[in-house]
């Protein structure tokens, strides 16, 4: 019946993975603003119209 | 009226959507109400960012009030800049601006595309709920001041106040949410691994039974040591204050359950109750998290520092320089510009002041002050620049003093909910039952004492009371929020229910600050005279002039006024169509002074007094009927900073036993509340301005009335949208229902427990049924509280 032990370990580690994902998402501030992300995704990215557009925003900013 | 129906629809400003009254600008095939709006459009048009206007209709805010060119000079000051910038590296600086104008998806889009307007801005991210923008900029290419000016030029002026200088505190603790997550994870897995035990596992698989038991024990450790620590901390805090709150018996039950389960697993006598323990911790934490989910975007804790500017202009040897607010010393000379707040008490040394104290007193009329007179901090200068000599430092000013005193007196006992009292009786009864059980078993069969006592303690945990309380509170808070009453925390619901005396501020609370009822008395005026008066009044920005200009209609605005002259605080005069017209106070229009000066404006044409305009505060809709309804069950009072002009009207509406006090200084209001409290009254104070701040804090429940969510409200227990004030009695009704719902749910849960004990004693309850019933009973209590509180809010006719 050692297969049960294996299954147990597998199921708990999958659940633990989800727990870790949950804690990460809270810490990351994904629930801080519930309005902006939903709106932001609808904006179309226009092709670069001016020189200013070529600047790539720094993505590594943590609030 | 015919004029109204035949005139075409007033064109709306393409930028801000306001009606273009008076001047109308037509450019780029679009209408604009002012040059400010047109300029924003042109800036965006130049960078090809007119998407701004296609995402939402008329997304801008009116730009009629022009900003001073050098308003943000203080951001060049290294010390001030350093206090605002949160992080500064070699290439980039991070700053967070509060921008109250953020209101739609266009705002979001524009603010996140700032880098297209200025290459120095590297990125920006909006937090819509908090109306904040995180901006990262390259400080070699641009500066903090330039970023602020860029924002201002497109209509999003950042609000920078003195409180931004202090290190920001973390807004909400996320610890509870982590604890909830961990408890949920452990609870679900323990449930899963308890099934073999409940369903009956083959006796031959004893090693597997032990495996599951130890796995459960292992999984319950994070719940016991981490998730449940929320209750340990709270119970320990209250015990240290010699107070037994509801968490104390809950902690006891958690410990007893854990100890007994540990014993059972170690002694191989049973599987323990790890599933029940982690389940109840999970549900109770969920209740707490829901109850504490208050309104991030609103601040209930504002003190004077959020109103005051971060820096002012100081004159040193006649040269203006920027000085941070804490650096202002006695005998400094400050230069106050138009629309700027006076930061410290001082004497006017140059210029004529017209000070708008609406912020402090709620009174909308500016007060005129001459050179040599004292002005108090908190007033806003309107008109030309003035210079003041500081006579009291910022921290010593009249307003600040008032505030500091309040923070000492305003300390509250957070734990006075009836739930704690109830749980104390509950605990007492519980202990006596446990003791009786122990005694009985000691006499009959001493080996059963341990089992019996722990069983009683586990079954009789007041967790159902806590569950019903937190979930009811959370639902009622949500209901209130949907009706635009935002409470600071759940305790306020009970305080509202307990209040038996309601005190109102008058100006700005019962009446609107903006609109005034206007009445003309005197010789009838001919149409051309009305137009001429309107044309003259339109020249001035004084609230009375605006009201008269509205009264006369905007037809007259095209007439030219020559020789216009405004005497601050007295009146205006000018020549329209060859007639000299004067509008102003009795003494200004050459008539004997009148008792009710201040709410009357006299008009004369060619030095002949024609009549007077009488202004009356405009009461909010349905306020009289609200006061009549409340008067039946509550003692009412009005504390007004105004004169007693409205006394008779209020007396008529509120009845004979209402307390009406006029000419109240902020400190008088505070004393009046204390006085009522010393008579044993639970006082609810409803006010709006900074002058009510002391009274709001002193009262048992302070509700700040706000015209819009962006407005700054003084520290209070709750914020109510001004338009909803008329429904106050319904809010109170729902607050009172709160206790009924909690009690009903509690009684149901006690019945559950009794039934459970009854069947358990008879041996009719299998462990599996018990394990399934436990979460089901918790969920049914949640449903009962949810349903009942919704029913009561429906009955109170709230959404």
JSON list of N, CA, C and O in Angstrom, two decimals, chain A residues 1 4-5 8 12 15-16 19 22-23 26-27 32-36 39-40 43 46 52-53 55 57-58 61 63, chain B residues 51 55 92 94 105 108-109 112 115-116 119 122-123 126-129 136 174 177-178 181-182 185 193 211-212:
[
{"chain": "A", "resi": 1, "resn": "UNK", "atom": "N", "xyz": [0.82, -1.22, 0.00]},
{"chain": "A", "resi": 1, "resn": "UNK", "atom": "CA", "xyz": [0.00, 0.00, 0.00]},
{"chain": "A", "resi": 1, "resn": "UNK", "atom": "C", "xyz": [0.85, 1.26, 0.00]},
{"chain": "A", "resi": 1, "resn": "UNK", "atom": "O", "xyz": [0.40, 2.33, 0.37]},
{"chain": "A", "resi": 4, "resn": "UNK", "atom": "N", "xyz": [-0.31, 4.52, -1.66]},
{"chain": "A", "resi": 4, "resn": "UNK", "atom": "CA", "xyz": [-1.12, 5.55, -0.97]},
{"chain": "A", "resi": 4, "resn": "UNK", "atom": "C", "xyz": [-0.21, 6.65, -0.44]},
{"chain": "A", "resi": 4, "resn": "UNK", "atom": "O", "xyz": [-0.53, 7.84, -0.52]},
{"chain": "A", "resi": 5, "resn": "UNK", "atom": "N", "xyz": [0.93, 6.23, 0.09]},
{"chain": "A", "resi": 5, "resn": "UNK", "atom": "CA", "xyz": [1.87, 7.23, 0.61]},
{"chain": "A", "resi": 5, "resn": "UNK", "atom": "C", "xyz": [2.33, 8.15, -0.51]},
{"chain": "A", "resi": 5, "resn": "UNK", "atom": "O", "xyz": [2.39, 9.37, -0.35]},
{"chain": "A", "resi": 8, "resn": "UNK", "atom": "N", "xyz": [-0.43, 10.46, -1.42]},
{"chain": "A", "resi": 8, "resn": "UNK", "atom": "CA", "xyz": [-0.58, 11.46, -0.36]},
{"chain": "A", "resi": 8, "resn": "UNK", "atom": "C", "xyz": [0.42, 12.60, -0.56]},
{"chain": "A", "resi": 8, "resn": "UNK", "atom": "O", "xyz": [0.06, 13.78, -0.54]},
{"chain": "A", "resi": 12, "resn": "UNK", "atom": "N", "xyz": [-0.65, 16.43, -1.54]},
{"chain": "A", "resi": 12, "resn": "UNK", "atom": "CA", "xyz": [-0.35, 17.53, -0.63]},
{"chain": "A", "resi": 12, "resn": "UNK", "atom": "C", "xyz": [0.60, 18.52, -1.28]},
{"chain": "A", "resi": 12, "resn": "UNK", "atom": "O", "xyz": [0.47, 19.73, -1.11]},
{"chain": "A", "resi": 15, "resn": "UNK", "atom": "N", "xyz": [-1.40, 20.75, -3.56]},
{"chain": "A", "resi": 15, "resn": "UNK", "atom": "CA", "xyz": [-2.16, 21.72, -2.78]},
{"chain": "A", "resi": 15, "resn": "UNK", "atom": "C", "xyz": [-1.23, 22.79, -2.22]},
{"chain": "A", "resi": 15, "resn": "UNK", "atom": "O", "xyz": [-1.57, 23.98, -2.21]},
{"chain": "A", "resi": 16, "resn": "UNK", "atom": "N", "xyz": [-0.04, 22.35, -1.77]},
{"chain": "A", "resi": 16, "resn": "UNK", "atom": "CA", "xyz": [0.92, 23.32, -1.21]},
{"chain": "A", "resi": 16, "resn": "UNK", "atom": "C", "xyz": [1.36, 24.31, -2.27]},
{"chain": "A", "resi": 16, "resn": "UNK", "atom": "O", "xyz": [1.59, 25.49, -1.98]},
{"chain": "A", "resi": 19, "resn": "UNK", "atom": "N", "xyz": [-1.25, 26.88, -2.47]},
{"chain": "A", "resi": 19, "resn": "UNK", "atom": "CA", "xyz": [-1.15, 27.77, -1.31]},
{"chain": "A", "resi": 19, "resn": "UNK", "atom": "C", "xyz": [-0.04, 28.79, -1.53]},
{"chain": "A", "resi": 19, "resn": "UNK", "atom": "O", "xyz": [-0.20, 29.98, -1.29]},
{"chain": "A", "resi": 22, "resn": "UNK", "atom": "N", "xyz": [-1.13, 31.37, -3.94]},
{"chain": "A", "resi": 22, "resn": "UNK", "atom": "CA", "xyz": [-2.05, 32.31, -3.30]},
{"chain": "A", "resi": 22, "resn": "UNK", "atom": "C", "xyz": [-1.28, 33.36, -2.49]},
{"chain": "A", "resi": 22, "resn": "UNK", "atom": "O", "xyz": [-1.51, 34.56, -2.63]},
{"chain": "A", "resi": 23, "resn": "UNK", "atom": "N", "xyz": [-0.35, 32.86, -1.66]},
{"chain": "A", "resi": 23, "resn": "UNK", "atom": "CA", "xyz": [0.42, 33.79, -0.82]},
{"chain": "A", "resi": 23, "resn": "UNK", "atom": "C", "xyz": [1.24, 34.74, -1.69]},
{"chain": "A", "resi": 23, "resn": "UNK", "atom": "O", "xyz": [1.30, 35.94, -1.42]},
{"chain": "A", "resi": 26, "resn": "UNK", "atom": "N", "xyz": [-1.04, 37.47, -3.15]},
{"chain": "A", "resi": 26, "resn": "UNK", "atom": "CA", "xyz": [-1.42, 38.50, -2.17]},
{"chain": "A", "resi": 26, "resn": "UNK", "atom": "C", "xyz": [-0.24, 39.42, -1.92]},
{"chain": "A", "resi": 26, "resn": "UNK", "atom": "O", "xyz": [-0.36, 40.64, -1.93]},
{"chain": "A", "resi": 27, "resn": "UNK", "atom": "N", "xyz": [0.94, 38.81, -1.72]},
{"chain": "A", "resi": 27, "resn": "UNK", "atom": "CA", "xyz": [2.13, 39.62, -1.42]},
{"chain": "A", "resi": 27, "resn": "UNK", "atom": "C", "xyz": [2.48, 40.53, -2.59]},
{"chain": "A", "resi": 27, "resn": "UNK", "atom": "O", "xyz": [2.96, 41.63, -2.43]},
{"chain": "A", "resi": 32, "resn": "UNK", "atom": "N", "xyz": [-4.74, 44.44, -4.51]},
{"chain": "A", "resi": 32, "resn": "UNK", "atom": "CA", "xyz": [-4.77, 45.80, -3.99]},
{"chain": "A", "resi": 32, "resn": "UNK", "atom": "C", "xyz": [-5.71, 46.69, -4.79]},
{"chain": "A", "resi": 32, "resn": "UNK", "atom": "O", "xyz": [-6.38, 47.55, -4.26]},
{"chain": "A", "resi": 33, "resn": "UNK", "atom": "N", "xyz": [-5.72, 46.50, -6.07]},
{"chain": "A", "resi": 33, "resn": "UNK", "atom": "CA", "xyz": [-6.54, 47.34, -6.93]},
{"chain": "A", "resi": 33, "resn": "UNK", "atom": "C", "xyz": [-7.36, 46.42, -7.82]},
{"chain": "A", "resi": 33, "resn": "UNK", "atom": "O", "xyz": [-6.83, 45.73, -8.67]},
{"chain": "A", "resi": 34, "resn": "UNK", "atom": "N", "xyz": [-8.66, 46.39, -7.57]},
{"chain": "A", "resi": 34, "resn": "UNK", "atom": "CA", "xyz": [-9.50, 45.44, -8.29]},
{"chain": "A", "resi": 34, "resn": "UNK", "atom": "C", "xyz": [-10.13, 46.06, -9.54]},
{"chain": "A", "resi": 34, "resn": "UNK", "atom": "O", "xyz": [-10.86, 45.41, -10.26]},
{"chain": "A", "resi": 35, "resn": "UNK", "atom": "N", "xyz": [-9.86, 47.34, -9.78]},
{"chain": "A", "resi": 35, "resn": "UNK", "atom": "CA", "xyz": [-10.49, 48.01, -10.91]},
{"chain": "A", "resi": 35, "resn": "UNK", "atom": "C", "xyz": [-9.54, 48.13, -12.09]},
{"chain": "A", "resi": 35, "resn": "UNK", "atom": "O", "xyz": [-9.86, 47.76, -13.21]},
{"chain": "A", "resi": 36, "resn": "UNK", "atom": "N", "xyz": [-8.33, 48.65, -11.81]},
{"chain": "A", "resi": 36, "resn": "UNK", "atom": "CA", "xyz": [-7.41, 49.00, -12.89]},
{"chain": "A", "resi": 36, "resn": "UNK", "atom": "C", "xyz": [-7.05, 47.82, -13.81]},
{"chain": "A", "resi": 36, "resn": "UNK", "atom": "O", "xyz": [-7.09, 47.99, -15.03]},
{"chain": "A", "resi": 39, "resn": "UNK", "atom": "N", "xyz": [-9.54, 47.12, -16.54]},
{"chain": "A", "resi": 39, "resn": "UNK", "atom": "CA", "xyz": [-9.64, 48.17, -17.55]},
{"chain": "A", "resi": 39, "resn": "UNK", "atom": "C", "xyz": [-8.39, 48.18, -18.43]},
{"chain": "A", "resi": 39, "resn": "UNK", "atom": "O", "xyz": [-8.47, 48.31, -19.64]},
{"chain": "A", "resi": 40, "resn": "UNK", "atom": "N", "xyz": [-7.26, 47.98, -17.78]},
{"chain": "A", "resi": 40, "resn": "UNK", "atom": "CA", "xyz": [-5.97, 48.11, -18.46]},
{"chain": "A", "resi": 40, "resn": "UNK", "atom": "C", "xyz": [-5.86, 47.14, -19.64]},
{"chain": "A", "resi": 40, "resn": "UNK", "atom": "O", "xyz": [-5.32, 47.47, -20.68]},
{"chain": "A", "resi": 43, "resn": "UNK", "atom": "N", "xyz": [-7.03, 48.26, -23.20]},
{"chain": "A", "resi": 43, "resn": "UNK", "atom": "CA", "xyz": [-6.40, 49.31, -24.00]},
{"chain": "A", "resi": 43, "resn": "UNK", "atom": "C", "xyz": [-5.59, 48.69, -25.13]},
{"chain": "A", "resi": 43, "resn": "UNK", "atom": "O", "xyz": [-4.81, 47.76, -24.92]},
{"chain": "A", "resi": 46, "resn": "UNK", "atom": "N", "xyz": [-1.12, 51.12, -29.46]},
{"chain": "A", "resi": 46, "resn": "UNK", "atom": "CA", "xyz": [-0.96, 51.71, -30.78]},
{"chain": "A", "resi": 46, "resn": "UNK", "atom": "C", "xyz": [0.49, 51.57, -31.21]},
{"chain": "A", "resi": 46, "resn": "UNK", "atom": "O", "xyz": [1.40, 51.59, -30.39]},
{"chain": "A", "resi": 52, "resn": "UNK", "atom": "N", "xyz": [9.27, 59.15, -28.35]},
{"chain": "A", "resi": 52, "resn": "UNK", "atom": "CA", "xyz": [9.11, 58.84, -26.93]},
{"chain": "A", "resi": 52, "resn": "UNK", "atom": "C", "xyz": [8.66, 57.41, -26.71]},
{"chain": "A", "resi": 52, "resn": "UNK", "atom": "O", "xyz": [8.96, 56.81, -25.69]},
{"chain": "A", "resi": 53, "resn": "UNK", "atom": "N", "xyz": [7.96, 56.87, -27.73]},
{"chain": "A", "resi": 53, "resn": "UNK", "atom": "CA", "xyz": [7.41, 55.52, -27.56]},
{"chain": "A", "resi": 53, "resn": "UNK", "atom": "C", "xyz": [8.47, 54.45, -27.49]},
{"chain": "A", "resi": 53, "resn": "UNK", "atom": "O", "xyz": [8.22, 53.36, -26.99]},
{"chain": "A", "resi": 55, "resn": "UNK", "atom": "N", "xyz": [11.00, 54.21, -25.81]},
{"chain": "A", "resi": 55, "resn": "UNK", "atom": "CA", "xyz": [11.55, 53.92, -24.47]},
{"chain": "A", "resi": 55, "resn": "UNK", "atom": "C", "xyz": [10.75, 52.77, -23.85]},
{"chain": "A", "resi": 55, "resn": "UNK", "atom": "O", "xyz": [9.53, 52.81, -23.78]},
{"chain": "A", "resi": 57, "resn": "UNK", "atom": "N", "xyz": [9.47, 50.83, -20.85]},
{"chain": "A", "resi": 57, "resn": "UNK", "atom": "CA", "xyz": [9.32, 51.08, -19.43]},
{"chain": "A", "resi": 57, "resn": "UNK", "atom": "C", "xyz": [9.97, 49.97, -18.61]},
{"chain": "A", "resi": 57, "resn": "UNK", "atom": "O", "xyz": [9.97, 48.81, -19.02]},
{"chain": "A", "resi": 58, "resn": "UNK", "atom": "N", "xyz": [10.53, 50.36, -17.51]},
{"chain": "A", "resi": 58, "resn": "UNK", "atom": "CA", "xyz": [11.17, 49.41, -16.61]},
{"chain": "A", "resi": 58, "resn": "UNK", "atom": "C", "xyz": [10.10, 48.55, -15.94]},
{"chain": "A", "resi": 58, "resn": "UNK", "atom": "O", "xyz": [9.24, 49.05, -15.25]},
{"chain": "A", "resi": 61, "resn": "UNK", "atom": "N", "xyz": [9.42, 47.10, -11.44]},
{"chain": "A", "resi": 61, "resn": "UNK", "atom": "CA", "xyz": [9.12, 47.99, -10.33]},
{"chain": "A", "resi": 61, "resn": "UNK", "atom": "C", "xyz": [8.08, 47.35, -9.43]},
{"chain": "A", "resi": 61, "resn": "UNK", "atom": "O", "xyz": [6.99, 47.02, -9.87]},
{"chain": "A", "resi": 63, "resn": "UNK", "atom": "N", "xyz": [5.51, 47.84, -6.41]},
{"chain": "A", "resi": 63, "resn": "UNK", "atom": "CA", "xyz": [4.89, 48.94, -5.68]},
{"chain": "A", "resi": 63, "resn": "UNK", "atom": "C", "xyz": [5.22, 48.83, -4.18]},
{"chain": "A", "resi": 63, "resn": "UNK", "atom": "O", "xyz": [5.50, 47.75, -3.71]},
{"chain": "B", "resi": 51, "resn": "UNK", "atom": "N", "xyz": [-6.65, 59.48, -27.99]},
{"chain": "B", "resi": 51, "resn": "UNK", "atom": "CA", "xyz": [-7.37, 58.29, -27.52]},
{"chain": "B", "resi": 51, "resn": "UNK", "atom": "C", "xyz": [-8.03, 58.58, -26.18]},
{"chain": "B", "resi": 51, "resn": "UNK", "atom": "O", "xyz": [-9.04, 57.98, -25.82]},
{"chain": "B", "resi": 55, "resn": "UNK", "atom": "N", "xyz": [-11.88, 56.92, -25.07]},
{"chain": "B", "resi": 55, "resn": "UNK", "atom": "CA", "xyz": [-12.12, 55.85, -24.10]},
{"chain": "B", "resi": 55, "resn": "UNK", "atom": "C", "xyz": [-13.35, 56.17, -23.25]},
{"chain": "B", "resi": 55, "resn": "UNK", "atom": "O", "xyz": [-14.25, 55.36, -23.09]},
{"chain": "B", "resi": 92, "resn": "UNK", "atom": "N", "xyz": [17.20, 56.16, -11.79]},
{"chain": "B", "resi": 92, "resn": "UNK", "atom": "CA", "xyz": [15.77, 56.47, -11.68]},
{"chain": "B", "resi": 92, "resn": "UNK", "atom": "C", "xyz": [15.33, 56.76, -10.24]},
{"chain": "B", "resi": 92, "resn": "UNK", "atom": "O", "xyz": [15.97, 56.33, -9.28]},
{"chain": "B", "resi": 94, "resn": "UNK", "atom": "N", "xyz": [11.72, 56.90, -7.74]},
{"chain": "B", "resi": 94, "resn": "UNK", "atom": "CA", "xyz": [10.32, 56.45, -7.64]},
{"chain": "B", "resi": 94, "resn": "UNK", "atom": "C", "xyz": [9.57, 57.42, -6.76]},
{"chain": "B", "resi": 94, "resn": "UNK", "atom": "O", "xyz": [10.02, 57.76, -5.68]},
{"chain": "B", "resi": 105, "resn": "UNK", "atom": "N", "xyz": [-11.62, 55.33, -16.89]},
{"chain": "B", "resi": 105, "resn": "UNK", "atom": "CA", "xyz": [-10.58, 54.56, -17.57]},
{"chain": "B", "resi": 105, "resn": "UNK", "atom": "C", "xyz": [-9.69, 55.44, -18.43]},
{"chain": "B", "resi": 105, "resn": "UNK", "atom": "O", "xyz": [-8.54, 55.11, -18.68]},
{"chain": "B", "resi": 108, "resn": "UNK", "atom": "N", "xyz": [-6.87, 56.54, -16.32]},
{"chain": "B", "resi": 108, "resn": "UNK", "atom": "CA", "xyz": [-5.94, 55.43, -16.17]},
{"chain": "B", "resi": 108, "resn": "UNK", "atom": "C", "xyz": [-5.02, 55.34, -17.39]},
{"chain": "B", "resi": 108, "resn": "UNK", "atom": "O", "xyz": [-3.80, 55.26, -17.27]},
{"chain": "B", "resi": 109, "resn": "UNK", "atom": "N", "xyz": [-5.63, 55.42, -18.55]},
{"chain": "B", "resi": 109, "resn": "UNK", "atom": "CA", "xyz": [-4.87, 55.28, -19.78]},
{"chain": "B", "resi": 109, "resn": "UNK", "atom": "C", "xyz": [-3.86, 56.40, -19.93]},
{"chain": "B", "resi": 109, "resn": "UNK", "atom": "O", "xyz": [-2.68, 56.18, -20.20]},
{"chain": "B", "resi": 112, "resn": "UNK", "atom": "N", "xyz": [-0.97, 56.25, -17.43]},
{"chain": "B", "resi": 112, "resn": "UNK", "atom": "CA", "xyz": [-0.02, 55.17, -17.65]},
{"chain": "B", "resi": 112, "resn": "UNK", "atom": "C", "xyz": [0.74, 55.36, -18.97]},
{"chain": "B", "resi": 112, "resn": "UNK", "atom": "O", "xyz": [1.61, 54.56, -19.28]},
{"chain": "B", "resi": 115, "resn": "UNK", "atom": "N", "xyz": [4.87, 58.45, -20.33]},
{"chain": "B", "resi": 115, "resn": "UNK", "atom": "CA", "xyz": [6.18, 58.39, -20.98]},
{"chain": "B", "resi": 115, "resn": "UNK", "atom": "C", "xyz": [6.11, 58.88, -22.43]},
{"chain": "B", "resi": 115, "resn": "UNK", "atom": "O", "xyz": [7.12, 59.23, -23.02]},
{"chain": "B", "resi": 116, "resn": "UNK", "atom": "N", "xyz": [4.92, 58.92, -22.99]},
{"chain": "B", "resi": 116, "resn": "UNK", "atom": "CA", "xyz": [4.80, 59.44, -24.36]},
{"chain": "B", "resi": 116, "resn": "UNK", "atom": "C", "xyz": [4.80, 60.96, -24.38]},
{"chain": "B", "resi": 116, "resn": "UNK", "atom": "O", "xyz": [5.04, 61.57, -25.42]},
{"chain": "B", "resi": 119, "resn": "UNK", "atom": "N", "xyz": [9.85, 62.08, -22.19]},
{"chain": "B", "resi": 119, "resn": "UNK", "atom": "CA", "xyz": [10.76, 60.94, -22.27]},
{"chain": "B", "resi": 119, "resn": "UNK", "atom": "C", "xyz": [11.44, 60.67, -20.95]},
{"chain": "B", "resi": 119, "resn": "UNK", "atom": "O", "xyz": [11.99, 59.60, -20.73]},
{"chain": "B", "resi": 122, "resn": "UNK", "atom": "N", "xyz": [9.85, 57.17, -16.99]},
{"chain": "B", "resi": 122, "resn": "UNK", "atom": "CA", "xyz": [10.13, 55.81, -17.47]},
{"chain": "B", "resi": 122, "resn": "UNK", "atom": "C", "xyz": [8.86, 54.95, -17.43]},
{"chain": "B", "resi": 122, "resn": "UNK", "atom": "O", "xyz": [8.58, 54.22, -18.37]},
{"chain": "B", "resi": 123, "resn": "UNK", "atom": "N", "xyz": [8.12, 55.04, -16.37]},
{"chain": "B", "resi": 123, "resn": "UNK", "atom": "CA", "xyz": [6.86, 54.29, -16.32]},
{"chain": "B", "resi": 123, "resn": "UNK", "atom": "C", "xyz": [5.97, 54.88, -15.24]},
{"chain": "B", "resi": 123, "resn": "UNK", "atom": "O", "xyz": [6.43, 55.59, -14.35]},
{"chain": "B", "resi": 126, "resn": "UNK", "atom": "N", "xyz": [-1.04, 53.16, -12.15]},
{"chain": "B", "resi": 126, "resn": "UNK", "atom": "CA", "xyz": [-2.11, 53.77, -11.36]},
{"chain": "B", "resi": 126, "resn": "UNK", "atom": "C", "xyz": [-2.72, 52.74, -10.42]},
{"chain": "B", "resi": 126, "resn": "UNK", "atom": "O", "xyz": [-2.94, 51.60, -10.80]},
{"chain": "B", "resi": 127, "resn": "UNK", "atom": "N", "xyz": [-2.93, 53.15, -9.19]},
{"chain": "B", "resi": 127, "resn": "UNK", "atom": "CA", "xyz": [-3.79, 52.36, -8.31]},
{"chain": "B", "resi": 127, "resn": "UNK", "atom": "C", "xyz": [-5.12, 53.07, -8.27]},
{"chain": "B", "resi": 127, "resn": "UNK", "atom": "O", "xyz": [-5.26, 54.14, -7.66]},
{"chain": "B", "resi": 128, "resn": "UNK", "atom": "N", "xyz": [-6.09, 52.50, -8.94]},
{"chain": "B", "resi": 128, "resn": "UNK", "atom": "CA", "xyz": [-7.36, 53.19, -9.17]},
{"chain": "B", "resi": 128, "resn": "UNK", "atom": "C", "xyz": [-8.14, 53.40, -7.88]},
{"chain": "B", "resi": 128, "resn": "UNK", "atom": "O", "xyz": [-8.73, 54.45, -7.66]},
{"chain": "B", "resi": 129, "resn": "UNK", "atom": "N", "xyz": [-8.14, 52.39, -7.03]},
{"chain": "B", "resi": 129, "resn": "UNK", "atom": "CA", "xyz": [-8.92, 52.47, -5.79]},
{"chain": "B", "resi": 129, "resn": "UNK", "atom": "C", "xyz": [-8.39, 53.58, -4.89]},
{"chain": "B", "resi": 129, "resn": "UNK", "atom": "O", "xyz": [-9.15, 54.33, -4.30]},
{"chain": "B", "resi": 136, "resn": "UNK", "atom": "N", "xyz": [7.95, 56.34, -12.08]},
{"chain": "B", "resi": 136, "resn": "UNK", "atom": "CA", "xyz": [9.40, 56.15, -12.10]},
{"chain": "B", "resi": 136, "resn": "UNK", "atom": "C", "xyz": [9.95, 57.09, -13.15]},
{"chain": "B", "resi": 136, "resn": "UNK", "atom": "O", "xyz": [9.50, 57.07, -14.29]},
{"chain": "B", "resi": 174, "resn": "UNK", "atom": "N", "xyz": [-1.50, 42.26, 5.79]},
{"chain": "B", "resi": 174, "resn": "UNK", "atom": "CA", "xyz": [-1.92, 41.12, 4.99]},
{"chain": "B", "resi": 174, "resn": "UNK", "atom": "C", "xyz": [-1.78, 39.83, 5.79]},
{"chain": "B", "resi": 174, "resn": "UNK", "atom": "O", "xyz": [-2.10, 38.76, 5.28]},
{"chain": "B", "resi": 177, "resn": "UNK", "atom": "N", "xyz": [-4.70, 37.51, 6.04]},
{"chain": "B", "resi": 177, "resn": "UNK", "atom": "CA", "xyz": [-5.06, 36.80, 4.81]},
{"chain": "B", "resi": 177, "resn": "UNK", "atom": "C", "xyz": [-4.14, 35.59, 4.63]},
{"chain": "B", "resi": 177, "resn": "UNK", "atom": "O", "xyz": [-4.60, 34.51, 4.25]},
{"chain": "B", "resi": 178, "resn": "UNK", "atom": "N", "xyz": [-2.86, 35.75, 4.96]},
{"chain": "B", "resi": 178, "resn": "UNK", "atom": "CA", "xyz": [-1.97, 34.59, 4.90]},
{"chain": "B", "resi": 178, "resn": "UNK", "atom": "C", "xyz": [-2.44, 33.51, 5.87]},
{"chain": "B", "resi": 178, "resn": "UNK", "atom": "O", "xyz": [-2.47, 32.33, 5.54]},
{"chain": "B", "resi": 181, "resn": "UNK", "atom": "N", "xyz": [-5.30, 31.70, 4.46]},
{"chain": "B", "resi": 181, "resn": "UNK", "atom": "CA", "xyz": [-4.90, 30.79, 3.39]},
{"chain": "B", "resi": 181, "resn": "UNK", "atom": "C", "xyz": [-4.33, 29.50, 3.95]},
{"chain": "B", "resi": 181, "resn": "UNK", "atom": "O", "xyz": [-4.70, 28.39, 3.54]},
{"chain": "B", "resi": 182, "resn": "UNK", "atom": "N", "xyz": [-3.44, 29.65, 4.94]},
{"chain": "B", "resi": 182, "resn": "UNK", "atom": "CA", "xyz": [-2.81, 28.47, 5.55]},
{"chain": "B", "resi": 182, "resn": "UNK", "atom": "C", "xyz": [-3.88, 27.61, 6.24]},
{"chain": "B", "resi": 182, "resn": "UNK", "atom": "O", "xyz": [-3.90, 26.38, 6.08]},
{"chain": "B", "resi": 185, "resn": "UNK", "atom": "N", "xyz": [-5.95, 25.69, 3.64]},
{"chain": "B", "resi": 185, "resn": "UNK", "atom": "CA", "xyz": [-5.16, 24.59, 3.07]},
{"chain": "B", "resi": 185, "resn": "UNK", "atom": "C", "xyz": [-5.13, 23.40, 4.04]},
{"chain": "B", "resi": 185, "resn": "UNK", "atom": "O", "xyz": [-5.42, 22.26, 3.67]},
{"chain": "B", "resi": 193, "resn": "UNK", "atom": "N", "xyz": [-7.99, 13.57, 4.81]},
{"chain": "B", "resi": 193, "resn": "UNK", "atom": "CA", "xyz": [-7.28, 12.45, 5.42]},
{"chain": "B", "resi": 193, "resn": "UNK", "atom": "C", "xyz": [-8.00, 11.88, 6.63]},
{"chain": "B", "resi": 193, "resn": "UNK", "atom": "O", "xyz": [-7.55, 10.90, 7.23]},
{"chain": "B", "resi": 211, "resn": "UNK", "atom": "N", "xyz": [-0.50, 6.40, 10.00]},
{"chain": "B", "resi": 211, "resn": "UNK", "atom": "CA", "xyz": [0.05, 7.36, 9.03]},
{"chain": "B", "resi": 211, "resn": "UNK", "atom": "C", "xyz": [-0.89, 8.55, 8.86]},
{"chain": "B", "resi": 211, "resn": "UNK", "atom": "O", "xyz": [-0.48, 9.71, 8.93]},
{"chain": "B", "resi": 212, "resn": "UNK", "atom": "N", "xyz": [-2.19, 8.25, 8.66]},
{"chain": "B", "resi": 212, "resn": "UNK", "atom": "CA", "xyz": [-3.15, 9.34, 8.48]},
{"chain": "B", "resi": 212, "resn": "UNK", "atom": "C", "xyz": [-3.25, 10.20, 9.73]},
{"chain": "B", "resi": 212, "resn": "UNK", "atom": "O", "xyz": [-3.32, 11.43, 9.65]}
]
